[in-house]
Each structure stands twice: as structure tokens, then as C-alpha cells.
Amino acid sequence: MRAQNPTLLIVAASESDANMLYATAFFAPDPFIFFQHRGRKYLVMSDLEIDRAKLQADVDAVLSLSHYAGKLKKDGKAAPTTADILELVLREKSIRRVVVPSNFPTLLADELRKRRMALEVRRDPFFPLREKKRADEVKKIRDSLAAAEAGLDAGIAALKESRIGRDGYLYLNGQRVTSEKLKSVVNTAIMARGWVPSHTIIASGDQCCDPHNEGSGPVKAHSSIIFDIFPRSQKTGYFGDLSRTVVRGRASERLKAAYATVQAGQQIAYRNIKNGVSGRDIHQKILDLFAERGFPTGKIDGRMQGFFHGTGHGLGLDIHEPPRISPAEATLRTGHVVTVEPGLYYLGMGGVRLEDVVVVTPSGNRNLTRAPQFLEI
């Protein structure tokens, strides 16, 4: 029989492991030990981090790694390992069975099992409550969206200042505008606010048809330009996520129609997202609308075109979290924070993606994104 309140164990670096950051609210670049036992949360920290952890970590007790290492050395362990220290710490608490996340270090798990420690691996979500965001978490996501919006504003301002050259390319201060230059402008604005941009996407033309193409090279006028910006707060670890599509100059009639269709797809999501609704059903309704309006999805000339990614994903301490609004079955619940990002992509036309972030409520949803939508600049 499983214990109703099992002991949880994580060994990871909180800067790169969202479960550890969620458990401790403490940023550290190197792996450390966390366990939760009988409702109390514990850290085992090195001398380098112990004082900071005592001040900043959201736990009940911070234990000294060097204290336990010293005990083991007195008992003849010349160079105690993490497994040695964990065995001693857990034995002191009379713990012989723990629940670990699916990404728990394999070699460490093997060592603990050799010492007759029972490990149960829990599939994600390790902390089920992570899916439902508290009010303070929603605010942290909104703050990260504000950083993304600041970056977008800087990029749009640079495009507005650019001129259209006779060769059809954009120029700023006498030089061709490139995706790299625009990303530098966007990322600088984000970093100035204390957020970290990573792999910001500013793609144009047919590059847009690969939704995760970060973009490179000169940017042409009268062509679609997709901004996809997802900064992370250095203070809280929460992400924002924002996409807009613009054209410097005049958009083609087909691109204008695609843009209006993607906006209509977002409206379907806004009308349908609420507690208890199937994300798969919402996604299918958007696909159906796109097909009805003459924008089918499928292989054209050997590659996928149309709308071939999910409508949305959860957002929080990871850039992609459950639940999904996609062909996979998922039920939306009050407190979920999800993106709404339908898109259309066709070679020769370019691409359109519009992405906002909403929080699910009992009767609907609330849009956390404030950036306006417009196509032509």
C-alpha cells in the first residue's frame, strides 16, 4: 500500500530543474538535495550556499552538507559521495522509501537501491499543483510577459525607423536590417529589465514556415516577420511567451487573409477556454475554421504547411508545461495558464503566428497579454 504522504526526494540544480525551483523557490546553479518528509521541507546545502539558502529558500530547515560529510569521514569514508550523505541523512529521519521525479539521476538511484533504499519514480507532473497557478504565480507570469512586450516594442520601433530600399530590403542607419540585429535590439531591452532572453525568434519570409527557425540574414520589406519572445525572470524563474507577426510595408492579400484567419482562430479559443473543456476539441475547431477559409493543413510539395503545431501549452517555470491545447487529450482547469498561438505557414506567402497567454477561470478565461495586434507597419 502506498503512503498517503510519501517522502519526496529531488537532487538537481534549481536553475535548470523546474520541480526543484518550485519546491524551494531558491536559485542555485549546482545540484543540491531536497526532501519533503511528514509535511516539512529540508535542504542539504554546501558551505558555499548554506547561508544564502537559509535566507532565501522556502523550506523548513537547511542542513549542512559538510556536517554530514564530516561524520562520514570520522567513520572511515575518506571521500563521501552524494549517495553516502543521502543514506546518512535519510537514515537519521528513519526514511527508507522515497518518491523521486522521472529525471532523477540514474547512477544515484542505483547507488541508493544498492543500500536497500526503496525508490518509486513518479511520472510528471511530480508536483500536480504546479499545473494550477496561484495568484502570485499568475502575477510573476504577467511580469515576464511585460518584459516580452518591452522587447517587442523595441523591435517594432526599430522596424518603424527602417526605410525600404530600392532592392526590396530594409535599411536602418545605412545598413541592412537583419534578424540578428533585430534580436539584439529585442534582447537588450529584455535584459535591461532583469530578464533573460533565450533563442528569441525573429524570422521572416519563408523562414517563418519553420515555426522554430530563429531567423537569420537580411529582412525584406513587404514580407511577414514573426516575433516569438519568451524571456525568463532572473528573480522568480517564471517565463513569459508572446508572438506577433508584422510586415514592414504592404502585405499581400493572401497574407492579410491568413492574418485575419489566425485572429479568428484565437477568438475561437477565447470563446471556448474555460474549466472542464477539452483542449483537443478547441484545437480541432480552429483547424476546421482554417480549412473552411481556404487554409488547409497537410503536406504540400513534400513538407508540412498550414497549421501543424498545437494551439497552446501550459506556461510557468518551464516554457512548455502541461496542459496542451493540441490533438492530444487534455482537460483545462481553473488556474491553468496557457498560451493561445494558432498559426498558418505556406511557402511563398510566409507565416503568421499570434500568441497571447490566458489564465483559465470557472466560466472562461482572462487574457494576460497587453501587446496590440497589427499587421502592417
GROMACS .gro file of C-alpha atoms in nm:
model
  377
    1MET     CA    1   0.000   0.000   0.000
    2ARG     CA    2   0.135   0.343  -0.093
    3ALA     CA    3   0.180   0.601   0.180
    4GLN     CA    4  -0.067   0.886   0.161
    5ASN     CA    5   0.209   1.141   0.223
    6PRO     CA    6   0.525   0.982   0.083
    7THR     CA    7   0.868   1.129   0.131
    8LEU     CA    8   0.970   1.323  -0.180
    9LEU     CA    9   1.334   1.345  -0.288
   10ILE     CA   10   1.494   1.563  -0.557
   11VAL     CA   11   1.864   1.605  -0.635
   12ALA     CA   12   1.908   1.869  -0.902
   13ALA     CA   13   2.016   2.226  -0.978
   14SER     CA   14   1.721   2.461  -0.940
   15GLU     CA   15   1.841   2.691  -1.219
   16SER     CA   16   1.769   2.415  -1.469
   17ASP     CA   17   1.512   2.196  -1.288
   18ALA     CA   18   1.166   2.347  -1.254
   19ASN     CA   19   1.050   2.097  -0.992
   20MET     CA   20   1.339   2.188  -0.763
   21LEU     CA   21   1.274   2.559  -0.811
   22TYR     CA   22   0.902   2.509  -0.743
   23ALA     CA   23   0.980   2.314  -0.425
   24THR     CA   24   1.234   2.558  -0.284
   25ALA     CA   25   1.191   2.900  -0.453
   26PHE     CA   26   1.572   2.907  -0.443
   27PHE     CA   27   1.804   2.955  -0.741
   28ALA     CA   28   2.133   2.762  -0.742
   29PRO     CA   29   2.348   2.657  -1.041
   30ASP     CA   30   2.477   2.330  -0.891
   31PRO     CA   31   2.280   2.022  -0.780
   32PHE     CA   32   2.170   2.004  -0.417
   33ILE     CA   33   1.944   1.783  -0.206
   34PHE     CA   34   1.579   1.848  -0.126
   35PHE     CA   35   1.342   1.619   0.057
   36GLN     CA   36   0.993   1.661   0.196
   37HIS     CA   37   0.902   1.438   0.491
   38ARG     CA   38   0.590   1.446   0.707
   39GLY     CA   39   0.490   1.787   0.575
   40ARG     CA   40   0.830   1.950   0.634
   41LYS     CA   41   1.075   2.058   0.363
   42TYR     CA   42   1.451   2.015   0.403
   43LEU     CA   43   1.759   2.118   0.206
   44VAL     CA   44   2.110   1.978   0.240
   45MET     CA   45   2.348   2.250   0.127
   46SER     CA   46   2.721   2.303   0.083
   47ASP     CA   47   2.908   2.569   0.279
   48LEU     CA   48   2.909   2.781  -0.037
   49GLU     CA   49   2.530   2.813  -0.044
   50ILE     CA   50   2.406   2.733   0.306
   51ASP     CA   51   2.379   3.089   0.439
   52ARG     CA   52   2.204   3.216   0.128
   53ALA     CA   53   1.967   2.918   0.138
   54LYS     CA   54   1.876   2.989   0.499
   55LEU     CA   55   1.780   3.343   0.399
   56GLN     CA   56   1.607   3.276   0.068
   57ALA     CA   57   1.479   2.920   0.040
   58ASP     CA   58   1.114   2.845   0.111
   59VAL     CA   59   1.184   2.541   0.332
   60ASP     CA   60   1.156   2.446   0.698
   61ALA     CA   61   1.518   2.351   0.762
   62VAL     CA   62   1.856   2.382   0.589
   63LEU     CA   63   2.104   2.109   0.682
   64SER     CA   64   2.481   2.127   0.643
   65LEU     CA   65   2.638   1.902   0.379
   66SER     CA   66   2.980   1.942   0.539
   67HIS     CA   67   2.840   1.835   0.877
   68TYR     CA   68   2.729   1.501   0.733
   69ALA     CA   69   3.047   1.464   0.527
   70GLY     CA   70   3.248   1.516   0.847
   71LYS     CA   71   3.054   1.243   1.025
   72LEU     CA   72   3.122   1.001   0.742
   73LYS     CA   73   3.492   1.084   0.737
   74LYS     CA   74   3.515   1.008   1.107
   75ASP     CA   75   3.360   0.670   1.029
   76GLY     CA   76   3.629   0.598   0.770
   77LYS     CA   77   3.477   0.736   0.446
   78ALA     CA   78   3.768   0.933   0.302
   79ALA     CA   79   3.564   1.091   0.020
   80PRO     CA   80   3.190   1.067   0.092
   81THR     CA   81   2.964   1.059  -0.212
   82THR     CA   82   2.617   1.208  -0.255
   83ALA     CA   83   2.475   0.858  -0.203
   84ASP     CA   84   2.672   0.823   0.124
   85ILE     CA   85   2.540   1.155   0.252
   86LEU     CA   86   2.184   1.083   0.144
   87GLU     CA   87   2.191   0.744   0.316
   88LEU     CA   88   2.304   0.905   0.641
   89VAL     CA   89   2.058   1.196   0.626
   90LEU     CA   90   1.759   0.977   0.542
   91ARG     CA   91   1.854   0.712   0.799
   92GLU     CA   92   1.857   0.980   1.069
   93LYS     CA   93   1.494   1.057   0.977
   94SER     CA   94   1.409   0.683   0.965
   95ILE     CA   95   1.332   0.713   0.593
   96ARG     CA   96   1.372   0.400   0.382
   97ARG     CA   97   1.132   0.475   0.098
   98VAL     CA   98   1.122   0.787  -0.122
   99VAL     CA   99   0.940   0.912  -0.432
  100VAL     CA  100   1.163   1.070  -0.697
  101PRO     CA  101   1.093   1.252  -1.028
  102SER     CA  102   1.138   1.081  -1.363
  103ASN     CA  103   1.460   1.273  -1.433
  104PHE     CA  104   1.627   1.166  -1.107
  105PRO     CA  105   1.997   1.081  -1.169
  106THR     CA  106   2.015   0.715  -1.273
  107LEU     CA  107   2.352   0.636  -1.116
  108LEU     CA  108   2.244   0.791  -0.786
  109ALA     CA  109   1.922   0.587  -0.794
  110ASP     CA  110   2.126   0.270  -0.850
  111GLU     CA  111   2.352   0.354  -0.555
  112LEU     CA  112   2.059   0.418  -0.322
  113ARG     CA  113   1.889   0.093  -0.423
  114LYS     CA  114   2.212  -0.095  -0.350
  115ARG     CA  115   2.180   0.044   0.002
  116ARG     CA  116   1.830  -0.101   0.026
  117MET     CA  117   1.655   0.231  -0.018
  118ALA     CA  118   1.322   0.191  -0.200
  119LEU     CA  119   1.271   0.443  -0.481
  120GLU     CA  120   0.939   0.497  -0.654
  121VAL     CA  121   0.960   0.702  -0.975
  122ARG     CA  122   0.670   0.941  -1.022
  123ARG     CA  123   0.584   1.046  -1.374
  124ASP     CA  124   0.529   1.414  -1.444
  125PRO     CA  125   0.371   1.615  -1.301
  126PHE     CA  126   0.586   1.547  -0.996
  127PHE     CA  127   0.402   1.826  -0.815
  128PRO     CA  128   0.044   1.812  -0.951
  129LEU     CA  129  -0.027   2.157  -0.805
  130ARG     CA  130   0.224   2.309  -1.049
  131GLU     CA  131  -0.040   2.293  -1.322
  132LYS     CA  132  -0.278   2.523  -1.134
  133LYS     CA  133  -0.119   2.861  -1.079
  134ARG     CA  134  -0.172   3.061  -0.762
  135ALA     CA  135  -0.245   3.433  -0.785
  136ASP     CA  136   0.119   3.516  -0.707
  137GLU     CA  137   0.235   3.284  -0.986
  138VAL     CA  138  -0.003   3.448  -1.233
  139LYS     CA  139   0.148   3.785  -1.140
  140LYS     CA  140   0.501   3.651  -1.198
  141ILE     CA  141   0.400   3.527  -1.542
  142ARG     CA  142   0.237   3.863  -1.618
  143ASP     CA  143   0.562   4.039  -1.513
  144SER     CA  144   0.754   3.818  -1.758
  145LEU     CA  145   0.501   3.898  -2.028
  146ALA     CA  146   0.567   4.267  -1.964
  147ALA     CA  147   0.937   4.204  -2.028
  148ALA     CA  148   0.850   4.027  -2.354
  149GLU     CA  149   0.627   4.321  -2.450
  150ALA     CA  150   0.913   4.564  -2.382
  151GLY     CA  151   1.133   4.361  -2.615
  152LEU     CA  152   0.862   4.354  -2.882
  153ASP     CA  153   0.813   4.731  -2.855
  154ALA     CA  154   1.186   4.786  -2.910
  155GLY     CA  155   1.186   4.559  -3.215
  156ILE     CA  156   0.878   4.725  -3.366
  157ALA     CA  157   1.031   5.068  -3.306
  158ALA     CA  158   1.343   4.963  -3.498
  159LEU     CA  159   1.128   4.844  -3.788
  160LYS     CA  160   0.933   5.170  -3.788
  161GLU     CA  161   1.262   5.362  -3.814
  162SER     CA  162   1.383   5.148  -4.101
  163ARG     CA  163   1.343   5.253  -4.463
  164ILE     CA  164   1.260   5.038  -4.761
  165GLY     CA  165   1.549   5.023  -5.007
  166ARG     CA  166   1.521   5.007  -5.384
  167ASP     CA  167   1.645   4.648  -5.365
  168GLY     CA  168   1.345   4.550  -5.152
  169TYR     CA  169   1.539   4.511  -4.828
  170LEU     CA  170   1.501   4.710  -4.506
  171TYR     CA  171   1.774   4.955  -4.403
  172LEU     CA  172   1.848   5.120  -4.068
  173ASN     CA  173   2.129   5.372  -4.022
  174GLY     CA  174   2.258   5.289  -4.367
  175GLN     CA  175   2.282   4.914  -4.308
  176ARG     CA  176   2.055   4.627  -4.399
  177VAL     CA  177   1.822   4.518  -4.122
  178THR     CA  178   1.888   4.156  -4.027
  179SER     CA  179   1.718   3.910  -3.799
  180GLU     CA  180   2.032   3.913  -3.586
  181LYS     CA  181   2.018   4.293  -3.548
  182LEU     CA  182   1.651   4.287  -3.451
  183LYS     CA  183   1.714   4.010  -3.197
  184SER     CA  184   1.992   4.218  -3.044
  185VAL     CA  185   1.754   4.512  -3.007
  186VAL     CA  186   1.479   4.296  -2.856
  187ASN     CA  187   1.709   4.104  -2.621
  188THR     CA  188   1.884   4.418  -2.497
  189ALA     CA  189   1.551   4.570  -2.394
  190ILE     CA  190   1.458   4.249  -2.210
  191MET     CA  191   1.792   4.223  -2.027
  192ALA     CA  192   1.766   4.586  -1.917
  193ARG     CA  193   1.458   4.487  -1.716
  194GLY     CA  194   1.636   4.197  -1.542
  195TRP     CA  195   1.501   3.914  -1.757
  196VAL     CA  196   1.693   3.657  -1.960
  197PRO     CA  197   1.603   3.610  -2.327
  198SER     CA  198   1.690   3.278  -2.486
  199HIS     CA  199   1.658   3.172  -2.850
  200THR     CA  200   1.435   3.466  -2.937
  201ILE     CA  201   1.272   3.405  -3.276
  202ILE     CA  202   1.263   3.681  -3.537
  203ALA     CA  203   1.216   3.508  -3.870
  204SER     CA  204   1.097   3.649  -4.200
  205GLY     CA  205   0.964   3.528  -4.531
  206ASP     CA  206   0.982   3.155  -4.591
  207GLN     CA  207   1.190   3.115  -4.273
  208CYS     CA  208   0.859   3.166  -4.092
  209CYS     CA  209   0.736   2.836  -4.235
  210ASP     CA  210   0.959   2.653  -3.986
  211PRO     CA  211   0.795   2.773  -3.661
  212HIS     CA  212   1.111   2.720  -3.452
  213ASN     CA  213   1.351   2.876  -3.702
  214GLU     CA  214   1.512   3.156  -3.502
  215GLY     CA  215   1.567   3.362  -3.817
  216SER     CA  216   1.884   3.480  -3.985
  217GLY     CA  217   2.006   3.719  -4.250
  218PRO     CA  218   1.857   4.029  -4.414
  219VAL     CA  219   1.490   4.111  -4.377
  220LYS     CA  220   1.288   4.207  -4.683
  221ALA     CA  221   1.012   4.465  -4.699
  222HIS     CA  222   0.653   4.357  -4.771
  223SER     CA  223   0.728   4.019  -4.609
  224SER     CA  224   0.597   3.851  -4.294
  225ILE     CA  225   0.815   3.889  -3.985
  226ILE     CA  226   0.736   3.666  -3.686
  227PHE     CA  227   0.848   3.775  -3.339
  228ASP     CA  228   0.834   3.496  -3.077
  229ILE     CA  229   0.974   3.617  -2.745
  230PHE     CA  230   0.989   3.409  -2.426
  231PRO     CA  231   1.205   3.565  -2.150
  232ARG     CA  232   1.260   3.417  -1.805
  233SER     CA  233   1.279   3.618  -1.486
  234GLN     CA  234   1.616   3.600  -1.312
  235LYS     CA  235   1.434   3.664  -0.985
  236THR     CA  236   1.141   3.421  -0.996
  237GLY     CA  237   1.218   3.177  -1.278
  238TYR     CA  238   0.879   3.225  -1.447
  239PHE     CA  239   0.852   3.264  -1.823
  240GLY     CA  240   0.654   3.493  -2.047
  241ASP     CA  241   0.565   3.393  -2.404
  242LEU     CA  242   0.450   3.628  -2.678
  243SER     CA  243   0.426   3.613  -3.059
  244ARG     CA  244   0.332   3.877  -3.312
  245THR     CA  245   0.351   3.892  -3.691
  246VAL     CA  246   0.415   4.217  -3.875
  247VAL     CA  247   0.506   4.343  -4.223
  248ARG     CA  248   0.721   4.650  -4.285
  249GLY     CA  249   0.547   4.782  -4.594
  250ARG     CA  250   0.247   4.624  -4.766
  251ALA     CA  251   0.125   4.273  -4.701
  252SER     CA  252  -0.005   4.054  -4.983
  253GLU     CA  253  -0.377   3.990  -4.995
  254ARG     CA  254  -0.322   3.622  -4.907
  255LEU     CA  255  -0.110   3.717  -4.607
  256LYS     CA  256  -0.379   3.962  -4.493
  257ALA     CA  257  -0.640   3.687  -4.523
  258ALA     CA  258  -0.419   3.444  -4.329
  259TYR     CA  259  -0.366   3.703  -4.056
  260ALA     CA  260  -0.741   3.762  -4.019
  261THR     CA  261  -0.797   3.386  -4.012
  262VAL     CA  262  -0.541   3.334  -3.734
  263GLN     CA  263  -0.707   3.613  -3.535
  264ALA     CA  264  -1.040   3.434  -3.583
  265GLY     CA  265  -0.877   3.114  -3.457
  266GLN     CA  266  -0.769   3.292  -3.143
  267GLN     CA  267  -1.124   3.413  -3.092
  268ILE     CA  268  -1.248   3.052  -3.105
  269ALA     CA  269  -1.005   2.970  -2.826
  270TYR     CA  270  -1.109   3.270  -2.617
  271ARG     CA  271  -1.476   3.176  -2.650
  272ASN     CA  272  -1.419   2.814  -2.554
  273ILE     CA  273  -1.141   2.807  -2.294
  274LYS     CA  274  -1.290   2.750  -1.950
  275ASN     CA  275  -1.286   2.499  -1.666
  276GLY     CA  276  -1.363   2.143  -1.776
  277VAL     CA  277  -1.325   2.196  -2.152
  278SER     CA  278  -1.123   1.963  -2.376
  279GLY     CA  279  -0.814   2.124  -2.525
  280ARG     CA  280  -0.830   1.878  -2.815
  281ASP     CA  281  -1.181   1.996  -2.907
  282ILE     CA  282  -1.068   2.360  -2.915
  283HIS     CA  283  -0.773   2.273  -3.136
  284GLN     CA  284  -0.994   2.082  -3.381
  285LYS     CA  285  -1.243   2.371  -3.406
  286ILE     CA  286  -0.959   2.601  -3.510
  287LEU     CA  287  -0.831   2.352  -3.769
  288ASP     CA  288  -1.184   2.322  -3.910
  289LEU     CA  289  -1.220   2.700  -3.938
  290PHE     CA  290  -0.886   2.733  -4.115
  291ALA     CA  291  -0.983   2.465  -4.369
  292GLU     CA  292  -1.323   2.630  -4.427
  293ARG     CA  293  -1.148   2.959  -4.503
  294GLY     CA  294  -0.918   2.802  -4.761
  295PHE     CA  295  -0.614   2.737  -4.543
  296PRO     CA  296  -0.580   2.357  -4.526
  297THR     CA  297  -0.314   2.171  -4.332
  298GLY     CA  298  -0.105   1.891  -4.479
  299LYS     CA  299   0.194   1.806  -4.693
  300ILE     CA  300   0.243   2.040  -4.988
  301ASP     CA  301   0.547   1.987  -5.211
  302GLY     CA  302   0.686   1.738  -4.962
  303ARG     CA  303   0.665   1.946  -4.644
  304MET     CA  304   0.401   2.026  -4.385
  305GLN     CA  305   0.220   2.354  -4.442
  306GLY     CA  306  -0.087   2.516  -4.290
  307PHE     CA  307  -0.142   2.480  -3.913
  308PHE     CA  308   0.072   2.191  -3.794
  309HIS     CA  309   0.155   2.271  -3.431
  310GLY     CA  310  -0.055   2.288  -3.118
  311THR     CA  311  -0.286   2.575  -3.034
  312GLY     CA  312  -0.126   2.623  -2.694
  313HIS     CA  313   0.068   2.491  -2.398
  314GLY     CA  314   0.098   2.550  -2.027
  315LEU     CA  315   0.338   2.822  -1.912
  316GLY     CA  316   0.517   2.869  -1.582
  317LEU     CA  317   0.858   2.764  -1.453
  318ASP     CA  318   0.903   2.575  -1.781
  319ILE     CA  319   0.839   2.733  -2.117
  320HIS     CA  320   0.632   2.427  -2.213
  321GLU     CA  321   0.426   2.266  -1.937
  322PRO     CA  322   0.105   2.064  -1.919
  323PRO     CA  323  -0.169   2.106  -2.022
  324ARG     CA  324  -0.166   2.122  -2.401
  325ILE     CA  325  -0.426   2.257  -2.640
  326SER     CA  326  -0.345   2.016  -2.921
  327PRO     CA  327  -0.450   1.686  -3.080
  328ALA     CA  328  -0.359   1.515  -2.750
  329GLU     CA  329  -0.641   1.486  -2.497
  330ALA     CA  330  -0.618   1.732  -2.207
  331THR     CA  331  -0.881   1.893  -1.986
  332LEU     CA  332  -0.844   2.260  -1.897
  333ARG     CA  333  -0.897   2.350  -1.533
  334THR     CA  334  -0.935   2.671  -1.335
  335GLY     CA  335  -0.590   2.809  -1.262
  336HIS     CA  336  -0.421   2.671  -1.571
  337VAL     CA  337  -0.215   2.933  -1.755
  338VAL     CA  338  -0.192   2.850  -2.125
  339THR     CA  339  -0.078   3.011  -2.446
  340VAL     CA  340  -0.314   3.067  -2.739
  341GLU     CA  341  -0.099   3.061  -3.052
  342PRO     CA  342  -0.257   2.934  -3.374
  343GLY     CA  343  -0.056   2.989  -3.690
  344LEU     CA  344  -0.056   2.945  -4.067
  345TYR     CA  345   0.255   2.878  -4.276
  346TYR     CA  346   0.286   2.847  -4.654
  347LEU     CA  347   0.595   2.868  -4.873
  348GLY     CA  348   0.577   3.179  -5.088
  349MET     CA  349   0.337   3.353  -4.852
  350GLY     CA  350   0.541   3.332  -4.533
  351GLY     CA  351   0.387   3.272  -4.196
  352VAL     CA  352   0.152   3.416  -3.935
  353ARG     CA  353   0.155   3.335  -3.566
  354LEU     CA  354  -0.021   3.530  -3.292
  355GLU     CA  355   0.032   3.426  -2.931
  356ASP     CA  356  -0.130   3.551  -2.614
  357VAL     CA  357  -0.140   3.397  -2.266
  358VAL     CA  358  -0.461   3.336  -2.072
  359VAL     CA  359  -0.548   3.210  -1.725
  360VAL     CA  360  -0.844   2.970  -1.711
  361THR     CA  361  -1.136   3.069  -1.488
  362PRO     CA  362  -1.452   2.875  -1.390
  363SER     CA  363  -1.661   3.044  -1.657
  364GLY     CA  364  -1.400   3.147  -1.915
  365ASN     CA  365  -1.051   3.294  -1.924
  366ARG     CA  366  -0.858   3.616  -1.870
  367ASN     CA  367  -0.602   3.740  -2.120
  368LEU     CA  368  -0.273   3.838  -1.952
  369THR     CA  369  -0.119   3.981  -2.270
  370ARG     CA  370  -0.144   4.353  -2.344
  371ALA     CA  371   0.052   4.386  -2.668
  372PRO     CA  372  -0.169   4.512  -2.952
  373GLN     CA  373  -0.211   4.320  -3.277
  374PHE     CA  374  -0.147   4.487  -3.613
  375LEU     CA  375  -0.003   4.357  -3.938
  376GLU     CA  376   0.140   4.644  -4.142
  377ILE     CA  377   0.394   4.899  -4.020
   0.00000   0.00000   0.00000
